[in-house]
Structure formats: C-alpha cells, structure tokens
XYZ file of N, CA and C in Angstrom:
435
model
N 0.815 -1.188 0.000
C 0.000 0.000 0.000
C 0.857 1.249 0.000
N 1.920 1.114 0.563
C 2.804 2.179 0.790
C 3.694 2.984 -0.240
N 3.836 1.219 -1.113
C 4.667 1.537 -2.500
C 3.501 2.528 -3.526
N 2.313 1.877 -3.615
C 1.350 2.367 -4.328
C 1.399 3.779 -4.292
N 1.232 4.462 -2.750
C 1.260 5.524 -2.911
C 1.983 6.730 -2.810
N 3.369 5.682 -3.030
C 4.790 6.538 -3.291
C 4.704 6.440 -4.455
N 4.396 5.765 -6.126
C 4.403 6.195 -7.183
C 2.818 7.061 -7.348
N 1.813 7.284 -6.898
C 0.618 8.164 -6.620
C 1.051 9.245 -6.423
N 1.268 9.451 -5.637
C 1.963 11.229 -5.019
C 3.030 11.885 -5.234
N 4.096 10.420 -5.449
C 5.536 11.112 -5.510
C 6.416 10.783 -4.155
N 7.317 11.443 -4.173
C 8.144 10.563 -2.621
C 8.362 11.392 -1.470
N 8.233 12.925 -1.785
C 7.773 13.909 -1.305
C 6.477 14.212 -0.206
N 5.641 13.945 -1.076
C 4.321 13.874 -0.142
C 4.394 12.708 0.186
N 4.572 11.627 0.339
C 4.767 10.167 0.693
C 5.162 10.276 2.280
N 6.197 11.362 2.339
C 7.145 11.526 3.021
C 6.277 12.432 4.388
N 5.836 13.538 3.923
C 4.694 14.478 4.395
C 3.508 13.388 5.250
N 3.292 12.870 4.231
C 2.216 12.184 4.782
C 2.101 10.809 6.071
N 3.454 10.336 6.006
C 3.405 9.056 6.500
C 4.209 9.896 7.945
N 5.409 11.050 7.909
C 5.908 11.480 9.378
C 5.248 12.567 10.022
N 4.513 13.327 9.276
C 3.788 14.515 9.874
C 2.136 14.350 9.577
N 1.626 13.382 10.398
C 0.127 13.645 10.334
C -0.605 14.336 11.007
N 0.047 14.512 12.394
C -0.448 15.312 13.229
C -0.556 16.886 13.025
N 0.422 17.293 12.070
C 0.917 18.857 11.295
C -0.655 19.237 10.815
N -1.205 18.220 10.382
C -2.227 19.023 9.424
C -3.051 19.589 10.185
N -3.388 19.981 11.579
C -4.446 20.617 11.572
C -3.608 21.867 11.863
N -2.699 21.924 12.085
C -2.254 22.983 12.905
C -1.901 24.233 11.864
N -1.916 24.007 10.350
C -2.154 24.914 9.712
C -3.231 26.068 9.502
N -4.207 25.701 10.367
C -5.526 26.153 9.985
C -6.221 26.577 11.674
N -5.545 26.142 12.625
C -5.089 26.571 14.008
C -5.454 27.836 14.536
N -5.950 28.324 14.887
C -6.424 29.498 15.664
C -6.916 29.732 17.002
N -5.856 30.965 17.231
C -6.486 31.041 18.948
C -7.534 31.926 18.913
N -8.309 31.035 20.053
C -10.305 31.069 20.304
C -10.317 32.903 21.221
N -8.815 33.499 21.262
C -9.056 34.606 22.213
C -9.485 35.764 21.232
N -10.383 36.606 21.372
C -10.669 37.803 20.548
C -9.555 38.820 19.933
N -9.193 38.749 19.115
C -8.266 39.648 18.577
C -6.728 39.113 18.406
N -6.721 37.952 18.774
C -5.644 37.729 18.498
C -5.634 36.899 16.885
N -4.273 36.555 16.616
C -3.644 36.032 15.389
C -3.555 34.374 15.549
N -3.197 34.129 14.404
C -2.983 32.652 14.393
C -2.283 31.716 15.254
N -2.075 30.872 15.790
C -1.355 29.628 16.887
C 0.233 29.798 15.945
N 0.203 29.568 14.654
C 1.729 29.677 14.209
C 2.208 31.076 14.303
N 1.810 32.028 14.841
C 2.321 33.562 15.095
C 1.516 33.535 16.233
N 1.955 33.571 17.056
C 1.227 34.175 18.459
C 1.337 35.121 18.889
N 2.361 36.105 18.312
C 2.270 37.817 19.239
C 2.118 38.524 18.152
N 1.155 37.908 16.783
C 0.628 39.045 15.700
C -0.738 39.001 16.417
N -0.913 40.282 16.430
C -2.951 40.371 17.430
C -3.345 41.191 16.457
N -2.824 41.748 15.458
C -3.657 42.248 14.274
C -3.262 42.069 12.865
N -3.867 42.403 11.804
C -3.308 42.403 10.678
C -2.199 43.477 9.944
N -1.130 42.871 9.538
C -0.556 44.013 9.206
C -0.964 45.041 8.593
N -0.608 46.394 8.614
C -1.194 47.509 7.860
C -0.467 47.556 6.507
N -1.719 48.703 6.031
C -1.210 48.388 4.466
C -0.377 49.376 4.517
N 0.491 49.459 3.021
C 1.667 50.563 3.016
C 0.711 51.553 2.233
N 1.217 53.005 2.692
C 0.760 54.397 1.680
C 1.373 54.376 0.815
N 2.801 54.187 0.470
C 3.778 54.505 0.424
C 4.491 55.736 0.600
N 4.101 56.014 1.985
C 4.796 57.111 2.756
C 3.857 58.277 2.950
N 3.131 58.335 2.601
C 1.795 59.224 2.431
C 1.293 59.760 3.655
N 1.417 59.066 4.739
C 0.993 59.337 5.916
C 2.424 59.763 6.683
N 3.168 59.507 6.754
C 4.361 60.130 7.495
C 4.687 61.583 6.820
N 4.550 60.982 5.660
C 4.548 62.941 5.023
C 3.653 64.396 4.900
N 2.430 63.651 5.599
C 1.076 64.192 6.411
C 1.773 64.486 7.687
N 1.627 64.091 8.320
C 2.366 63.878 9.717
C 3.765 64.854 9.916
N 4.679 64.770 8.918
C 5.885 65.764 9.031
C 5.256 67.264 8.743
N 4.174 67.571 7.620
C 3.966 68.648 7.025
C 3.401 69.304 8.013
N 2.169 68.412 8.616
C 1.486 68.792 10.151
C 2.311 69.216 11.112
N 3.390 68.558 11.624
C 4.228 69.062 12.738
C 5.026 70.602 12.177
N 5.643 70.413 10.803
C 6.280 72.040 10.327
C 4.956 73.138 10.575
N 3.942 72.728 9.826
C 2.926 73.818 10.291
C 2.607 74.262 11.001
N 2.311 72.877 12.231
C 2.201 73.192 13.906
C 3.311 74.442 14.385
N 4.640 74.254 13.783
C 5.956 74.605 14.411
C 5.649 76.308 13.847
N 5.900 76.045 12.791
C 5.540 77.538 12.219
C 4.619 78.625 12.251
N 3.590 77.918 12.952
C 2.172 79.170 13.381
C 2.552 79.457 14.730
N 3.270 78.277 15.443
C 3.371 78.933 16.589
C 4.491 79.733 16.914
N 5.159 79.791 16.069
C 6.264 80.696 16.059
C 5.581 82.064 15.806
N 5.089 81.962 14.881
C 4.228 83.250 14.146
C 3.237 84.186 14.904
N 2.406 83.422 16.037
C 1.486 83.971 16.479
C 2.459 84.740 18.064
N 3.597 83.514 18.184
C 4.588 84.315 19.329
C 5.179 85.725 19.058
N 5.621 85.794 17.684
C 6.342 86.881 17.412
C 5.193 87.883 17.556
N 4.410 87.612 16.344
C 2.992 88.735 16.707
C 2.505 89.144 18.120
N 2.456 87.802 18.796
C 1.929 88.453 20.261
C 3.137 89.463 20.979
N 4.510 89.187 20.897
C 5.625 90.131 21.407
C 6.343 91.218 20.527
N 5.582 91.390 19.235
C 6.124 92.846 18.826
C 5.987 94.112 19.172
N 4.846 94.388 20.010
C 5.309 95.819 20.979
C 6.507 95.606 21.787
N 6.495 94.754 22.095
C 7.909 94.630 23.480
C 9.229 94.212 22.380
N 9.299 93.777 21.197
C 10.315 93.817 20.518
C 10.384 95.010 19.582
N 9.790 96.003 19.512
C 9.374 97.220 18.850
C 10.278 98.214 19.759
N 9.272 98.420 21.311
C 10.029 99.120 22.189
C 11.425 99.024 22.484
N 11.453 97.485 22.614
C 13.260 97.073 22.780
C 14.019 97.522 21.863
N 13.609 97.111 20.353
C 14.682 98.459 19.729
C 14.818 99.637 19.405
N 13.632 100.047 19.767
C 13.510 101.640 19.316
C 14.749 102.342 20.989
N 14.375 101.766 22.130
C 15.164 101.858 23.212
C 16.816 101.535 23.156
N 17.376 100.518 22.191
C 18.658 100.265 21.843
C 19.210 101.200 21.195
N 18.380 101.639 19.873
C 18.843 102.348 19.065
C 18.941 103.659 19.498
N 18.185 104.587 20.304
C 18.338 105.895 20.108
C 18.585 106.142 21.480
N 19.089 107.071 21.669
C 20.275 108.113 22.968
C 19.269 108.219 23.783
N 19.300 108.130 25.294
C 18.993 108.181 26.267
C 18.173 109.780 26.453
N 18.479 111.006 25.858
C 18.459 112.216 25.586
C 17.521 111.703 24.490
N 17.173 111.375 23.253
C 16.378 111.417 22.202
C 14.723 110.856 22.917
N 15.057 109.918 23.800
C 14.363 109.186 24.538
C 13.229 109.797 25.176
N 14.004 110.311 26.321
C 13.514 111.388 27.152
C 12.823 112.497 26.336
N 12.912 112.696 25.483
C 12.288 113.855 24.831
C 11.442 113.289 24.216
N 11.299 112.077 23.591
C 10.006 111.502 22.857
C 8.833 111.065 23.880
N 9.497 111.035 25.399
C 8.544 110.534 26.157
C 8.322 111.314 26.547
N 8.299 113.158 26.786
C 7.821 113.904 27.319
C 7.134 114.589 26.766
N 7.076 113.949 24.952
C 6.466 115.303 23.830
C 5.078 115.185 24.364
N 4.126 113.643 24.888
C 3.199 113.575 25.368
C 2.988 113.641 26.754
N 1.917 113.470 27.487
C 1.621 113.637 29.047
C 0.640 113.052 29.335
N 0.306 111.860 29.853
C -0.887 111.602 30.657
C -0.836 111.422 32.075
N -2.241 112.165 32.852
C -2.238 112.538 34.083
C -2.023 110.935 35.067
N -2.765 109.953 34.416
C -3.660 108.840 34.626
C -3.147 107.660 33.776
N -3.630 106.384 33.895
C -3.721 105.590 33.149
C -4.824 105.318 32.223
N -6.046 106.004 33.270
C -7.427 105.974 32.936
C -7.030 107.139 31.062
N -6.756 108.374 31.544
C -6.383 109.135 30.412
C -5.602 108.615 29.054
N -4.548 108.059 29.435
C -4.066 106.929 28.430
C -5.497 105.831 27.803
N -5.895 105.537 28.367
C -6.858 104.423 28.022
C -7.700 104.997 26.840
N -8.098 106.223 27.687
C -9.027 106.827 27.031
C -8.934 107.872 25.445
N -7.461 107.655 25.321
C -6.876 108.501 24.423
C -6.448 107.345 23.294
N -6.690 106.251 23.332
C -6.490 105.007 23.046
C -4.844 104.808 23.037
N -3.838 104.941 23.558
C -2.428 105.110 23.276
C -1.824 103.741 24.483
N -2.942 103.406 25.394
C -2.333 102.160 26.749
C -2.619 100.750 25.952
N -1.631 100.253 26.350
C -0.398 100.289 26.995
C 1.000 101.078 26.327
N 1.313 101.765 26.930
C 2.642 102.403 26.822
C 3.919 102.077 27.173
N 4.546 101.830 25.570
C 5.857 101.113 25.974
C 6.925 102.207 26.362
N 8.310 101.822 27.063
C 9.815 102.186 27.273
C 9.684 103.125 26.013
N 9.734 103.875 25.636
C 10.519 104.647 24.507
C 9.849 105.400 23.995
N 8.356 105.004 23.899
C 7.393 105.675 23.217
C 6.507 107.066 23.671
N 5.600 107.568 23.136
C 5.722 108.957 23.544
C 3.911 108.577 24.826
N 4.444 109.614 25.607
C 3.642 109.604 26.773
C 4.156 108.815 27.914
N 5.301 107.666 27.945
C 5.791 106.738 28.564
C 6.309 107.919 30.002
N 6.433 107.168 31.156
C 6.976 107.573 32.471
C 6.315 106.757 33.223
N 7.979 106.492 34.381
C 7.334 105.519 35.524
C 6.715 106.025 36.595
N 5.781 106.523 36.585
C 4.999 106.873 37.369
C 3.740 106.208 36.687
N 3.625 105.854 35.210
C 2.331 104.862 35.011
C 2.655 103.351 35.150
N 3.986 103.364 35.116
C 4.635 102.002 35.043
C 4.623 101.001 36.853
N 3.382 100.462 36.987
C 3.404 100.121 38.138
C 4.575 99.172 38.649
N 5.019 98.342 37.779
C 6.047 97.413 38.376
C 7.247 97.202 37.697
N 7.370 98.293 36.589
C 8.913 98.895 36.167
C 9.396 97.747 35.294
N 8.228 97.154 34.509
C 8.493 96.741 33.829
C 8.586 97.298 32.095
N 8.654 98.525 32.113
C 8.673 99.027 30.763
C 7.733 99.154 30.147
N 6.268 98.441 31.075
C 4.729 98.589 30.086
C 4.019 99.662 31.211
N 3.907 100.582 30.631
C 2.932 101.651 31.376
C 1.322 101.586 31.314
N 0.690 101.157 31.780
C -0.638 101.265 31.942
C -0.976 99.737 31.156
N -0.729 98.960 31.728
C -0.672 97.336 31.327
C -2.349 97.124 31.262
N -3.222 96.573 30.349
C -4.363 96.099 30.555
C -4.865 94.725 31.764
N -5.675 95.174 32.099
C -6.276 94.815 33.439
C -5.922 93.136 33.200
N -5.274 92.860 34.347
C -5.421 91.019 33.639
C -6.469 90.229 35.279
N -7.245 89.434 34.884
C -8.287 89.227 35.244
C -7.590 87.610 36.078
C-alpha cells in the first residue's frame, strides 16, 4: 500500500504524509481569544497595515512644520510691541528718549486708556514711571483678570 502511494503522489508527499500527520491541523489553528492572530504567530494580534507609500508620514511631518511655524508666528505677533520698544530703546540716545517721552503727558492711566495710546511702551511717547506700576517698561498694562 505504501509503495502504491509513493508512485501516486511522488516521494515527497509520501514523506509528508506518512511522518507529519499530526501537522495538518495545525495549519488552519487558531487562537479562540478575541483579537488575536494565528497559533503559528502568536504575538501578531492584528493584521498588518497596508503601506501608503509614505503618504501618511509625510502628512504627519507637514502637520508638525505647520504646527511649528504658526506657533512661532502667532509668538512673534503676540511680542512685537515689546520687541518694537526694545529696539527703538537700543537704538536711540537716552536724551532722544527722554524727549520723545515727554512730547506727550498723561495725568492717569485711565487718560491713556481713554486717548487710546495704553499700553505704553519704554521709549514711546507719553511713557513715564509713574504709570509704570512694576517697572516693567509697560505703562498702563491692561487689566489682567
């Protein structure tokens, strides 16, 4: 019977068949736990993903430069009075200064407010620490809550 079905099959499967019978189920083998992968891979618990080919990492990089770049953008915007004042204060003489901050006068902060000119930076005209409550260079700082 054996010869028979070594010229039937070949000597190959002959071979398959007569030392590994027990093999066959285990191709088709699956663990009964939810989400997991096959008994011959046991720590695949999902299917591999498909490729973009790069499509999504290059989403992902463009997203993070953009992220990077607005927030740079909206920083600078939010600190250009105080980088405005800072150089207008570098650049010109201590004497040029003083005279640009005295060409104006407010009694008050309220008066500043109301003249629309507050907050008043270091350099600029109407500036003196006497509106500058904590000498930080912003005179009549809006109310922070």
């Amino acid at each position: 019977m054996l010869e028979v079905r070594a010229r039937l099959l070949g000597a190959g499967q002959v071979h398959n068949r007569l030392f590994a019978p027990s093999l066959k189920g285990l191709a088709s083998a699956r663990c009964e736990a939810p989400g997991h992968g096959s008994a011959i891979h046991p720590h695949r618990h999902r299917r591999p993903r498909r490729s973009h080919g790069g499509r999504e990492s290059r989403a992902t990089f463009t997203r993070t430069v953009l992220l990077v770049w607005g927030a740079v953008a909206v920083g600078t915007w939010a600190a250009m009075p105080q980088l405005l004042a800072f150089s207008s204060t570098v650049t010109t003489t201590p004497e040029q200064r003083a005279a640009v901050e005295r060409s104006v006068y407010y009694g008050n902060c309220d008066a500043a407010r109301a003249a629309g000119t507050a907050p008043i930076y270091r350099g600029q005209a109407g500036y003196r620490e006497g509106l500058d409550g904590d000498f930080d260079g912003i005179a009549c700082e809006p109310y922070r809550y």
